[in-house]
Amino acid sequence: MSLTPRKYILPEAAMEKLLKKVGAARVSDEAKEKFREVLEEIAEEIGEKAVRLAAHAGRKTVKGSDIKEATK
């Protein structure tokens, strides 16, 4: 386990907002934290695939089509 706290990109408030948008009446702090962890892991995986796709196409710029393809 790391001694330094992990820096998150996604704000906790956004996690609550997303969960409430899909019907949650209340959201615990633990749920917001876990949701953020999972979403950031998934986003990193998609981002890595998209970067590889762009590089394979000879581009430095990641396009929306790379993101879409990376999610398949």
mmCIF file of C-alpha atoms in Angstrom, residues 23-57:
data_model
loop_
_atom_site.group_PDB
_atom_site.id
_atom_site.type_symbol
_atom_site.label_atom_id
_atom_site.label_comp_id
_atom_site.label_asym_id
_atom_site.label_seq_id
_atom_site.Cartn_x
_atom_site.Cartn_y
_atom_site.Cartn_z
ATOM 1 C CA GLY A 23 -31.722 7.109 -9.355
ATOM 2 C CA ALA A 24 -29.768 6.978 -6.084
ATOM 3 C CA ALA A 25 -31.595 8.851 -3.329
ATOM 4 C CA ARG A 26 -28.488 9.051 -1.161
ATOM 5 C CA VAL A 27 -24.827 8.207 -1.770
ATOM 6 C CA SER A 28 -22.309 7.282 0.920
ATOM 7 C CA ASP A 29 -18.793 8.682 0.950
ATOM 8 C CA GLU A 30 -17.500 5.126 0.495
ATOM 9 C CA ALA A 31 -19.656 4.652 -2.619
ATOM 10 C CA LYS A 32 -18.447 7.937 -4.129
ATOM 11 C CA GLU A 33 -14.824 6.972 -3.488
ATOM 12 C CA LYS A 34 -15.180 3.461 -4.921
ATOM 13 C CA PHE A 35 -17.120 4.740 -7.958
ATOM 14 C CA ARG A 36 -14.372 7.286 -8.615
ATOM 15 C CA GLU A 37 -11.666 4.609 -8.369
ATOM 16 C CA VAL A 38 -13.462 2.300 -10.797
ATOM 17 C CA LEU A 39 -14.273 5.035 -13.318
ATOM 18 C CA GLU A 40 -10.712 6.348 -13.309
ATOM 19 C CA GLU A 41 -9.306 2.832 -13.839
ATOM 20 C CA ILE A 42 -11.647 2.275 -16.786
ATOM 21 C CA ALA A 43 -10.892 5.735 -18.195
ATOM 22 C CA GLU A 44 -7.148 5.109 -17.990
ATOM 23 C CA GLU A 45 -7.493 1.806 -19.838
ATOM 24 C CA ILE A 46 -9.562 3.435 -22.589
ATOM 25 C CA GLY A 47 -7.135 6.342 -22.785
ATOM 26 C CA GLU A 48 -4.127 4.054 -23.132
ATOM 27 C CA LYS A 49 -5.814 2.101 -25.938
ATOM 28 C CA ALA A 50 -6.821 5.333 -27.691
ATOM 29 C CA VAL A 51 -3.255 6.679 -27.523
ATOM 30 C CA ARG A 52 -1.944 3.420 -29.032
ATOM 31 C CA LEU A 53 -4.548 3.615 -31.812
ATOM 32 C CA ALA A 54 -3.576 7.207 -32.623
ATOM 33 C CA ALA A 55 0.120 6.291 -32.655
ATOM 34 C CA HIS A 56 -0.580 3.293 -34.885
ATOM 35 C CA ALA A 57 -2.328 5.654 -37.310
#
